Short mmCIF file of C-alpha atoms in Angstrom, two decimals:
data_model
loop_
_atom_site.label_atom_id
_atom_site.label_comp_id
_atom_site.label_asym_id
_atom_site.label_seq_id
_atom_site.Cartn_x
_atom_site.Cartn_y
_atom_site.Cartn_z
CA MET A 154 -9.16 -10.19 -15.21
CA ARG A 155 -5.39 -10.64 -14.68
CA PRO A 156 -3.23 -7.40 -15.05
CA LYS A 157 -0.94 -7.49 -17.81
CA ILE A 158 2.82 -6.74 -18.02
CA TYR A 159 3.82 -5.86 -21.61
CA LEU A 160 7.31 -6.29 -22.68
CA PHE A 161 8.07 -3.71 -25.52
CA GLY A 162 11.30 -3.70 -27.23
CA ASP A 163 13.63 -5.04 -30.00
CA SER A 164 15.21 -8.44 -30.58
CA ILE A 165 16.45 -8.65 -26.80
CA THR A 166 12.72 -8.51 -26.01
CA GLU A 167 11.33 -10.69 -29.03
CA MET A 168 13.97 -13.58 -28.11
CA SER A 169 13.11 -13.46 -24.39
CA PHE A 170 11.20 -16.52 -24.55
CA GLU A 171 14.22 -18.59 -25.81
CA GLU A 172 16.00 -21.05 -23.66
CA ALA A 173 15.85 -19.55 -20.00
CA GLY A 174 14.82 -16.09 -21.45
CA TRP A 175 13.92 -13.20 -19.11
CA GLY A 176 10.36 -13.22 -20.50
CA ALA A 177 9.75 -16.79 -19.93
CA SER A 178 11.10 -16.37 -16.52
CA LEU A 179 8.93 -13.46 -15.75
CA THR A 180 5.92 -15.46 -17.10
CA ASN A 181 6.79 -18.29 -14.88
CA HIS A 182 7.43 -15.92 -11.84
CA PHE A 183 3.92 -14.19 -12.23
CA ALA A 184 2.31 -17.53 -13.48
CA ARG A 185 -0.87 -17.03 -11.30
CA THR A 186 -1.03 -13.45 -10.89
CA ALA A 187 -0.28 -11.55 -14.18
CA ASP A 188 -0.14 -12.04 -17.97
CA VAL A 189 3.17 -11.31 -19.43
CA VAL A 190 2.72 -10.20 -23.08
CA LEU A 191 5.45 -10.19 -25.45
CA ARG A 192 5.63 -7.21 -27.90
CA GLY A 193 9.23 -7.47 -28.93
CA TYR A 194 10.17 -6.42 -32.62
CA SER A 195 13.56 -7.63 -33.76
CA GLY A 196 15.74 -4.81 -35.36
CA TYR A 197 13.38 -2.01 -34.21
CA ASN A 198 14.73 1.35 -33.12
CA THR A 199 12.66 3.91 -31.11
CA ARG A 200 11.77 5.78 -34.34
CA TRP A 201 9.94 2.70 -35.71
CA ALA A 202 8.62 1.81 -32.26
CA LEU A 203 6.98 5.06 -32.07
CA LYS A 204 5.27 4.67 -35.37
CA VAL A 205 3.77 1.30 -34.43
CA ALA A 206 2.94 2.25 -30.76
CA GLU A 207 -0.74 3.05 -31.40
CA ARG A 208 -1.23 -0.44 -33.10
CA VAL A 209 0.81 -2.35 -30.69
CA PHE A 210 -0.99 -1.08 -27.63
CA PRO A 211 -4.90 -0.96 -28.36
CA ALA A 212 -6.80 1.11 -25.98
CA ALA A 213 -8.78 -1.94 -24.86
CA GLY A 214 -6.04 -3.68 -23.07
CA GLU A 215 -5.09 -3.09 -19.34
CA ALA A 216 -1.61 -2.97 -18.07
CA VAL A 217 0.06 -2.85 -14.51
CA ALA A 218 3.59 -2.54 -16.14
CA VAL A 219 5.47 -2.06 -19.29
CA THR A 220 9.13 -2.67 -19.80
CA VAL A 221 10.54 -0.42 -22.53
CA PHE A 222 13.76 -1.74 -23.85
CA PHE A 223 15.13 0.10 -26.87
CA GLY A 224 18.56 1.64 -27.84
CA ALA A 225 20.58 -1.25 -28.94
CA ASN A 226 19.59 -0.55 -32.60
CA ASP A 227 19.45 3.30 -32.25
CA ALA A 228 23.09 3.10 -31.09
CA CYS A 229 24.20 1.26 -34.36
CA LEU A 230 26.96 3.49 -35.87
CA PRO A 231 25.81 5.82 -38.79
CA ASP A 232 28.64 4.87 -40.79
CA ARG A 233 28.91 1.07 -40.42
CA CYS A 234 26.90 -1.98 -41.72
CA SER A 235 23.68 -1.55 -39.74
CA ALA A 236 23.44 2.44 -40.36
CA PHE A 237 19.87 2.05 -41.43
CA GLN A 238 18.95 1.21 -37.81
CA HIS A 239 20.85 4.17 -36.34
CA VAL A 240 18.89 6.98 -34.74
CA PRO A 241 20.71 10.15 -33.49
CA LEU A 242 21.13 10.33 -29.72
CA GLU A 243 18.95 13.41 -29.31
CA GLU A 244 16.21 11.87 -31.26
CA TYR A 245 16.38 8.73 -29.32
CA GLY A 246 15.88 10.58 -26.03
CA ARG A 247 12.90 12.47 -27.70
CA ASN A 248 11.37 9.27 -29.07
CA LEU A 249 11.77 7.43 -25.67
CA ARG A 250 9.98 10.27 -23.91
CA SER A 251 7.18 10.18 -26.53
CA ILE A 252 6.94 6.44 -25.95
CA VAL A 253 6.68 6.94 -22.19
CA SER A 254 4.23 9.77 -22.55
CA PHE A 255 2.18 7.61 -24.83
CA LEU A 256 2.18 4.59 -22.45
CA LYS A 257 1.36 6.91 -19.49
CA GLU A 258 -1.61 8.33 -21.23
CA ARG A 259 -2.88 4.92 -22.18
CA TRP A 260 -2.44 3.66 -18.74
CA PRO A 261 -2.11 6.30 -16.00
CA LYS A 262 -1.45 3.91 -13.13
CA ALA A 263 0.98 1.50 -15.09
CA VAL A 264 4.63 1.43 -14.11
CA VAL A 265 6.77 2.31 -17.30
CA LEU A 266 10.13 0.61 -16.47
CA LEU A 267 12.98 1.75 -18.92
CA ILE A 268 15.86 -0.72 -19.51
CA THR A 269 19.08 0.67 -21.24
CA PRO A 270 20.73 -1.03 -24.00
CA PRO A 271 23.19 -3.65 -22.85
CA PRO A 272 26.95 -3.19 -23.07
CA ILE A 273 28.41 -4.12 -26.44
CA ASP A 274 31.37 -6.68 -26.73
CA GLU A 275 32.99 -5.52 -29.97
CA GLU A 276 35.00 -8.59 -30.46
CA GLY A 277 31.79 -10.65 -30.10
CA ARG A 278 30.11 -8.45 -32.68
CA LEU A 279 32.99 -8.72 -35.16
CA GLN A 280 32.71 -12.53 -34.92
CA TYR A 281 29.25 -12.34 -35.56
CA ILE A 282 29.02 -10.10 -38.57
CA SER A 283 32.08 -11.69 -40.04
CA ASN A 284 30.11 -14.60 -41.43
CA PRO A 285 29.75 -14.86 -45.32
CA TYR A 286 26.18 -13.72 -45.22
CA MET A 287 26.64 -10.35 -43.75
CA GLU A 288 28.09 -7.40 -45.76
CA ASN A 289 30.56 -5.51 -43.82
CA PRO A 290 33.04 -4.00 -46.16
CA SER A 291 34.64 -1.78 -43.45
CA GLY A 292 35.63 -4.83 -41.31
CA LEU A 293 34.64 -2.86 -38.15
CA PRO A 294 31.75 -3.75 -35.70
CA GLU A 295 28.47 -2.01 -36.30
CA ARG A 296 28.13 -1.11 -32.71
CA THR A 297 30.46 -0.10 -29.96
CA ASN A 298 30.40 -0.15 -26.18
CA GLU A 299 31.04 3.45 -25.96
CA ALA A 300 28.04 4.36 -28.19
CA ALA A 301 25.77 1.95 -26.42
CA GLY A 302 26.87 3.85 -23.10
CA GLU A 303 25.87 7.16 -24.59
CA TYR A 304 22.30 5.82 -25.23
CA ALA A 305 22.13 4.26 -22.01
CA THR A 306 22.93 7.59 -20.16
CA ALA A 307 20.22 9.23 -22.49
CA CYS A 308 17.77 6.56 -21.49
CA ILE A 309 18.53 7.23 -17.69
CA ASP A 310 18.13 10.92 -18.24
CA VAL A 311 14.66 10.25 -19.61
CA ALA A 312 13.53 7.97 -16.83
CA ARG A 313 14.47 10.72 -14.35
CA GLU A 314 12.58 13.33 -16.37
CA CYS A 315 9.54 11.09 -16.48
CA GLY A 316 9.76 9.85 -12.95
CA SER A 317 10.21 6.38 -14.25
CA PRO A 318 12.21 3.51 -12.76
CA VAL A 319 15.12 2.43 -14.90
CA ILE A 320 17.47 -0.57 -15.10
CA ASP A 321 21.01 0.51 -16.10
CA LEU A 322 21.85 -2.71 -17.69
CA TRP A 323 24.81 -1.24 -19.60
CA ALA A 324 26.49 -0.49 -16.30
CA LYS A 325 25.04 -3.32 -14.36
CA MET A 326 26.48 -6.00 -16.65
CA GLN A 327 29.96 -4.47 -16.89
CA GLN A 328 30.41 -4.98 -13.25
CA LEU A 329 30.08 -8.72 -13.71
CA PRO A 330 33.15 -10.88 -14.11
CA ASN A 331 34.09 -11.70 -17.81
CA TRP A 332 30.76 -9.80 -18.90
CA PRO A 333 31.38 -9.95 -22.54
CA THR A 334 31.12 -13.77 -22.69
CA THR A 335 29.21 -14.35 -19.45
CA CYS A 336 26.35 -11.99 -20.31
CA LEU A 337 26.20 -11.88 -23.93
CA SER A 338 26.13 -14.62 -26.66
CA ASP A 339 27.08 -12.69 -29.66
CA GLY A 340 28.42 -9.47 -28.29
CA LEU A 341 24.79 -7.88 -28.17
CA HIS A 342 22.25 -10.72 -27.39
CA LEU A 343 21.86 -12.09 -23.86
CA SER A 344 23.33 -15.46 -22.87
CA VAL A 345 21.53 -17.60 -20.24
CA ALA A 346 23.25 -15.62 -17.45
CA GLY A 347 22.49 -12.29 -19.06
CA ASN A 348 18.86 -13.31 -19.18
CA LYS A 349 19.01 -14.16 -15.52
CA VAL A 350 20.27 -10.55 -14.83
CA VAL A 351 17.58 -8.82 -16.72
CA PHE A 352 14.79 -11.08 -15.13
CA GLU A 353 16.17 -10.41 -11.63
CA GLU A 354 16.40 -6.73 -12.22
CA VAL A 355 13.02 -6.52 -13.53
CA VAL A 356 11.40 -8.42 -10.69
CA LYS A 357 13.35 -6.21 -8.16
CA LYS A 358 12.45 -2.96 -9.85
CA LEU A 359 8.72 -3.95 -10.20
CA GLU A 360 8.74 -4.89 -6.72
CA GLU A 361 10.19 -1.48 -5.57
CA VAL A 362 7.24 0.21 -7.07
CA GLY A 363 4.71 -2.09 -5.77
CA VAL A 364 4.21 -4.88 -8.36
CA SER A 365 5.05 -8.28 -6.89
CA LEU A 366 3.74 -11.52 -5.87
CA GLN A 367 2.84 -9.89 -2.44
CA THR A 368 0.67 -7.20 -4.06
CA LEU A 369 -1.10 -9.08 -6.89
CA PRO A 370 -3.86 -11.48 -6.07
CA SER A 371 -3.67 -14.95 -7.17
CA ASP A 372 -5.97 -16.10 -9.96
CA GLN A 373 -8.23 -18.82 -8.48
CA PRO A 374 -7.52 -20.74 -5.32
CA LEU A 375 -3.97 -22.16 -4.80
CA ILE A 376 -3.68 -25.75 -4.19
CA SER A 377 -2.03 -25.11 -0.85
CA HIS A 378 -5.17 -23.24 0.11
CA ILE A 379 -7.64 -26.07 -0.80
CA ASP A 380 -8.93 -28.02 2.12
CA ALA A 381 -8.21 -31.67 1.34
CA LYS A 382 -11.25 -32.80 3.47
CA ASP A 383 -13.59 -30.41 1.64
CA PRO A 384 -12.08 -29.12 -1.70
CA LEU A 385 -15.45 -27.73 -3.04
CA LYS A 386 -15.42 -25.23 -0.31
CA SER A 387 -12.84 -23.21 -2.28
CA PHE A 388 -15.03 -23.16 -5.41
CA PRO A 389 -18.26 -21.44 -4.53
CA ASN A 390 -20.73 -21.16 -7.50
CA MET B 118 -5.03 -7.43 -32.15
CA ARG B 119 -3.12 -10.50 -32.16
CA PRO B 120 -4.95 -13.74 -31.75
CA LYS B 121 -4.72 -15.64 -28.30
CA ILE B 122 -3.57 -19.33 -27.69
CA TYR B 123 -4.85 -20.04 -24.23
CA LEU B 124 -3.01 -23.01 -22.29
CA PHE B 125 -5.68 -24.46 -19.86
CA GLY B 126 -4.39 -27.15 -17.60
CA ASP B 127 -2.89 -28.28 -14.32
CA SER B 128 0.64 -28.02 -12.89
CA ILE B 129 2.03 -29.38 -16.29
CA THR B 130 0.80 -26.28 -17.96
CA GLU B 131 1.47 -23.83 -14.90
CA MET B 132 5.15 -25.08 -15.08
CA SER B 133 5.43 -24.76 -18.87
CA PHE B 134 7.32 -21.56 -18.56
CA GLU B 135 10.22 -23.12 -16.44
CA GLU B 136 13.61 -23.90 -18.22
CA ALA B 137 12.75 -25.00 -21.95
CA GLY B 138 9.12 -25.32 -20.88
CA TRP B 139 6.58 -26.00 -23.64
CA GLY B 140 4.55 -22.80 -23.06
CA ALA B 141 7.80 -20.65 -23.18
CA SER B 142 8.83 -22.49 -26.54
CA LEU B 143 5.27 -21.88 -27.93
CA THR B 144 5.40 -18.21 -26.99
CA ASN B 145 8.80 -17.98 -28.76
CA HIS B 146 7.51 -19.89 -31.79
CA PHE B 147 4.47 -17.53 -32.14
CA ALA B 148 6.53 -14.40 -31.11
CA ARG B 149 4.99 -12.09 -33.61
CA THR B 150 1.79 -13.79 -34.48
CA ALA B 151 -0.15 -14.83 -31.55
CA ASP B 152 -0.11 -14.37 -27.76
CA VAL B 153 0.32 -17.53 -25.59
CA VAL B 154 -1.69 -16.93 -22.37
CA LEU B 155 -0.94 -19.12 -19.43
CA ARG B 156 -3.93 -20.54 -17.45
CA GLY B 157 -2.33 -23.45 -15.64
CA TYR B 158 -3.73 -24.22 -12.24
CA SER B 159 -1.50 -26.65 -10.33
CA GLY B 160 -3.15 -29.66 -8.65
CA TYR B 161 -6.53 -29.05 -10.39
CA ASN B 162 -8.54 -31.79 -11.65
CA THR B 163 -11.53 -31.33 -14.33
CA ARG B 164 -13.99 -30.96 -11.54
CA TRP B 165 -12.38 -27.72 -10.16
CA ALA B 166 -11.44 -26.54 -13.69
CA LEU B 167 -15.13 -26.57 -14.74
CA LYS B 168 -15.74 -24.56 -11.47
CA VAL B 169 -13.50 -21.83 -12.49
CA ALA B 170 -13.92 -21.86 -16.32
CA GLU B 171 -16.36 -18.82 -16.31
CA ARG B 172 -13.88 -16.68 -14.60
CA VAL B 173 -10.81 -18.00 -16.12
CA PHE B 174 -12.12 -17.24 -19.68
CA PRO B 175 -13.85 -13.81 -19.62
CA ALA B 176 -16.21 -13.19 -22.58
CA ALA B 177 -14.14 -10.38 -23.57
CA GLY B 178 -11.14 -12.18 -24.83
CA GLU B 179 -10.51 -13.64 -28.21
CA ALA B 180 -8.93 -16.90 -28.94
CA VAL B 181 -7.71 -18.90 -31.94
CA ALA B 182 -6.83 -22.01 -30.04
CA VAL B 183 -7.03 -23.45 -26.37
CA THR B 184 -5.04 -26.47 -25.24
CA VAL B 185 -6.96 -28.44 -22.48
CA PHE B 186 -4.55 -30.50 -20.57
CA PHE B 187 -6.21 -32.19 -17.54
CA GLY B 188 -6.37 -35.77 -16.14
CA ALA B 189 -3.13 -36.28 -14.25
CA ASN B 190 -4.74 -35.02 -11.28
CA ASP B 191 -8.13 -36.88 -11.85
CA ALA B 192 -6.37 -40.06 -12.20
CA CYS B 193 -4.88 -39.91 -8.78
CA LEU B 194 -5.95 -43.31 -6.98
CA PRO B 195 -8.97 -42.75 -4.62
CA ASP B 196 -7.33 -44.81 -1.78
CA ARG B 197 -3.91 -43.32 -1.83
CA CYS B 198 -2.28 -40.11 -0.60
CA SER B 199 -3.56 -37.68 -3.23
CA ALA B 200 -7.13 -38.98 -2.94
CA PHE B 201 -8.69 -35.48 -2.67
CA GLN B 202 -7.60 -34.77 -6.25
CA HIS B 203 -9.20 -37.94 -7.66
CA VAL B 204 -12.07 -37.50 -10.12
CA PRO B 205 -14.02 -40.89 -11.09
CA LEU B 206 -13.14 -41.74 -14.76
CA GLU B 207 -16.92 -41.29 -15.96
CA GLU B 208 -17.19 -37.93 -14.34
CA TYR B 209 -13.72 -37.04 -15.90
CA GLY B 210 -15.17 -37.76 -19.33
CA ARG B 211 -18.23 -35.59 -18.48
CA ASN B 212 -16.31 -32.77 -17.13
CA LEU B 213 -13.96 -32.73 -20.17
CA ARG B 214 -17.01 -32.65 -22.48
CA SER B 215 -18.46 -29.83 -20.50
CA ILE B 216 -15.11 -27.88 -20.60
CA VAL B 217 -14.84 -28.35 -24.49
CA SER B 218 -18.51 -27.39 -24.85
CA PHE B 219 -17.86 -24.19 -22.88
CA LEU B 220 -14.96 -23.26 -24.87
CA LYS B 221 -16.69 -23.81 -28.24
CA GLU B 222 -19.67 -21.67 -26.91
CA ARG B 223 -17.10 -19.07 -26.05
CA TRP B 224 -15.32 -19.02 -29.24
CA PRO B 225 -16.97 -21.11 -31.97
CA LYS B 226 -13.85 -20.79 -34.40
CA ALA B 227 -11.28 -21.65 -31.89
CA VAL B 228 -9.49 -24.76 -31.95
CA VAL B 229 -9.85 -26.72 -28.70
CA LEU B 230 -6.82 -29.05 -28.64
CA LEU B 231 -7.03 -31.81 -25.93
CA ILE B 232 -3.92 -33.26 -24.50
CA THR B 233 -4.03 -36.60 -22.59
CA PRO B 234 -2.15 -37.00 -19.30
CA PRO B 235 1.38 -38.28 -19.60
CA PRO B 236 2.28 -41.77 -18.58
CA ILE B 237 3.44 -42.18 -14.95
CA ASP B 238 6.73 -43.61 -13.85
CA GLU B 239 5.73 -45.12 -10.50
CA GLU B 240 9.20 -45.65 -9.24
CA GLY B 241 9.68 -41.88 -9.91
CA ARG B 242 6.66 -40.97 -8.10
CA LEU B 243 7.45 -43.11 -5.08
CA GLN B 244 10.86 -41.53 -4.91
CA TYR B 245 9.27 -38.12 -4.99
CA ILE B 246 6.62 -38.84 -2.34
CA SER B 247 8.90 -40.66 -0.06
CA ASN B 248 10.32 -37.28 1.15
CA PRO B 249 9.85 -36.52 4.67
CA TYR B 250 7.33 -33.75 4.14
CA MET B 251 4.60 -35.89 2.46
CA GLU B 252 2.33 -38.02 4.36
CA ASN B 253 2.16 -41.44 2.59
CA PRO B 254 1.37 -44.12 5.08
CA SER B 255 0.59 -46.83 2.37
CA GLY B 256 4.09 -46.64 0.86
CA LEU B 257 2.55 -46.95 -2.47
CA PRO B 258 2.53 -44.36 -5.37
CA GLU B 259 -0.44 -42.06 -5.54
CA ARG B 260 -0.74 -42.43 -9.33
CA THR B 261 -0.21 -45.51 -11.59
CA ASN B 262 0.56 -45.69 -15.29
CA GLU B 263 -2.45 -48.00 -15.70
CA ALA B 264 -4.97 -45.55 -14.26
CA ALA B 265 -3.32 -42.58 -16.28
CA GLY B 266 -3.83 -44.92 -19.33
CA GLU B 267 -7.59 -45.10 -18.66
CA TYR B 268 -7.85 -41.34 -18.26
CA ALA B 269 -5.95 -40.96 -21.45
CA THR B 270 -8.38 -43.19 -23.32
CA ALA B 271 -11.28 -41.25 -22.05
CA CYS B 272 -9.68 -38.07 -22.98
CA ILE B 273 -9.36 -39.53 -26.66
CA ASP B 274 -12.94 -40.50 -26.77
CA VAL B 275 -14.17 -37.03 -25.70
CA ALA B 276 -11.98 -35.51 -28.54
CA ARG B 277 -13.54 -37.90 -31.04
CA GLU B 278 -17.05 -37.15 -29.94
CA CYS B 279 -16.35 -33.37 -29.99
CA GLY B 280 -14.44 -33.28 -33.31
CA SER B 281 -11.43 -31.85 -31.38
CA PRO B 282 -7.88 -32.76 -32.28
CA VAL B 283 -6.09 -34.55 -29.42
CA ILE B 284 -2.40 -35.51 -28.65
CA ASP B 285 -2.04 -38.92 -27.08
CA LEU B 286 0.77 -37.92 -24.82
CA TRP B 287 0.33 -41.15 -22.74
CA ALA B 288 1.13 -43.23 -25.75
CA LYS B 289 3.38 -40.90 -27.66
CA MET B 290 6.00 -40.65 -24.49
CA GLN B 291 5.99 -44.43 -23.92
CA GLN B 292 7.32 -45.02 -27.37
CA LEU B 293 10.44 -43.06 -26.62
CA PRO B 294 13.46 -44.86 -25.26
CA ASN B 295 13.85 -44.67 -21.46
CA TRP B 296 10.74 -42.60 -21.23
CA PRO B 297 10.36 -42.66 -17.46
CA THR B 298 13.71 -40.69 -17.03
CA THR B 299 14.05 -39.19 -20.40
CA CYS B 300 10.62 -37.56 -20.62
CA LEU B 301 9.77 -37.03 -16.88
CA SER B 302 11.31 -35.45 -14.01
CA ASP B 303 9.65 -36.73 -11.06
CA GLY B 304 7.59 -39.48 -12.46
CA LEU B 305 4.77 -37.07 -13.53
CA HIS B 306 6.10 -33.68 -14.54
CA LEU B 307 8.03 -32.97 -17.61
CA SER B 308 11.79 -33.01 -18.22
CA VAL B 309 13.36 -30.80 -20.77
CA ALA B 310 12.92 -33.58 -23.43
CA GLY B 311 9.27 -34.13 -22.27
CA ASN B 312 8.56 -30.38 -22.74
CA LYS B 313 10.16 -30.62 -26.18
CA VAL B 314 7.69 -33.37 -27.09
CA VAL B 315 4.62 -31.37 -26.11
CA PHE B 316 5.74 -28.39 -27.85
CA GLU B 317 6.39 -30.27 -31.00
CA GLU B 318 3.14 -32.01 -30.85
CA VAL B 319 1.08 -28.88 -30.15
CA VAL B 320 2.78 -26.98 -32.95
CA LYS B 321 2.13 -30.00 -35.29
CA LYS B 322 -1.60 -30.39 -34.27
CA LEU B 323 -2.19 -26.78 -34.34
CA GLU B 324 -0.62 -26.80 -38.01
CA GLU B 325 -2.83 -29.63 -39.12
CA VAL B 326 -6.02 -27.51 -38.18
CA GLY B 327 -4.72 -24.28 -39.96
CA VAL B 328 -3.03 -22.57 -36.99
CA SER B 329 0.40 -21.85 -38.07
CA LEU B 330 3.11 -19.38 -38.82
CA GLN B 331 2.08 -19.66 -42.36
CA THR B 332 -1.57 -18.71 -41.76
CA LEU B 333 -1.33 -16.08 -38.95
CA PRO B 334 -0.18 -12.58 -40.06
CA SER B 335 2.88 -11.06 -38.65
CA ASP B 336 2.35 -8.33 -36.09
CA GLN B 337 4.23 -5.10 -37.52
CA PRO B 338 6.69 -5.25 -40.45
CA LEU B 339 9.45 -7.82 -39.97
CA ILE B 340 13.11 -6.36 -40.08
CA SER B 341 13.66 -8.84 -43.09
CA HIS B 342 10.95 -6.83 -44.89
CA ILE B 343 12.02 -3.42 -44.23
CA ASP B 344 14.00 -1.58 -46.92
CA ALA B 345 17.36 -0.30 -45.58
CA LYS B 346 17.41 2.37 -48.24
CA ASP B 347 13.88 3.61 -47.06
CA PRO B 348 12.88 2.12 -43.85
CA LEU B 349 9.97 4.58 -43.08
CA LYS B 350 8.16 3.31 -46.20
CA SER B 351 7.29 0.19 -44.12
CA PHE B 352 5.68 2.45 -41.46
CA PRO B 353 2.91 4.55 -43.15
CA ASN B 354 1.07 6.74 -40.56
#
């Protein structure tokens, strides 16, 4: 049985198998060593994630790692057009702690890797929500980079308290040149380059805690290890 | 528990989560309804696939569909540089039948979807194997399109005998303009366009036998079904 790496999160996780997505890249990276299992729920905040956690992660499964990537929806402003997704900062931290505890109890040996929400490009969001199908009477973006930053800080605090590794995506992306258009596609979701950042950070963080191609055994003999003169030697009954 | 769709095959399956790969596209397509599980083994022929089938598919799992995509290596010519991967045509058919029987026994209700090997662009293969790291004293390609076509025919015959759906990729791709360079990247493996062909054919064939977004239930409430005025209504305890 191959170990599983679950990806638990919102639309940034659910969309991670779109073109050059970070989930697809992880699956490709771990192709012969671990199963990457998609558990992305578009639009979800930590309040709803916590409600479904028991059903999302049945006791039967086995995990070597879980990425927990929420906060982008919790950080929707409470007085703007996506207010129904908003979760107060203090509750976000509490929910995230509960999710980590739940996963640790489910799989005591699994790495629970937290990922902060990405930064927000408010111009990009305004362009996106200014389409005729969205109701946005205020004319203001539903998310701000400042609010996302507060949720990122809370996420990092939870990781420290729980002894979990964390990717500070909010800070990491803002170090990159022209991050609003380089890393994001609509001010919130990831571009091809943004997906690459998440993929590389996840691989690096998992490697730091011992989950890597070096530590996971390969499933079935690799072609490079099969003796061309006697291939069946590699396949004992 | 979400149903699983296993992808069982050789490198064309193992590489299906590379850029715009058909496996990644399937995962994205079924993101909230089924788990796509990668079981690709680069270089494998049906002889070796049969040897590992018991270990690859533990009895515990549950499947709604399995793609079986072998033949590209079986069809390597027996007197050229990849001869050790060659499996005689008659044995290929027998092995494929055994793989289908094994999967049907494991999961009587699962769809076993066969996929023929793709066509071969011999010019493309020659360019690929003429690199200084490959030993190819004959100066001839290790695969031919004619041989691949014979294995494709055998695959279709097995599908008919077993009552399984089949994608005749060998014929399908050759109907497309400039298929050698449009559909293939190195005379054998799939280009972005070739991956799209496989993805669309798999979705179509699965739909024909009742495995689709219309028939599979969604895992957890979709954001579009959540009442913005009372979101928690969607999450009863």
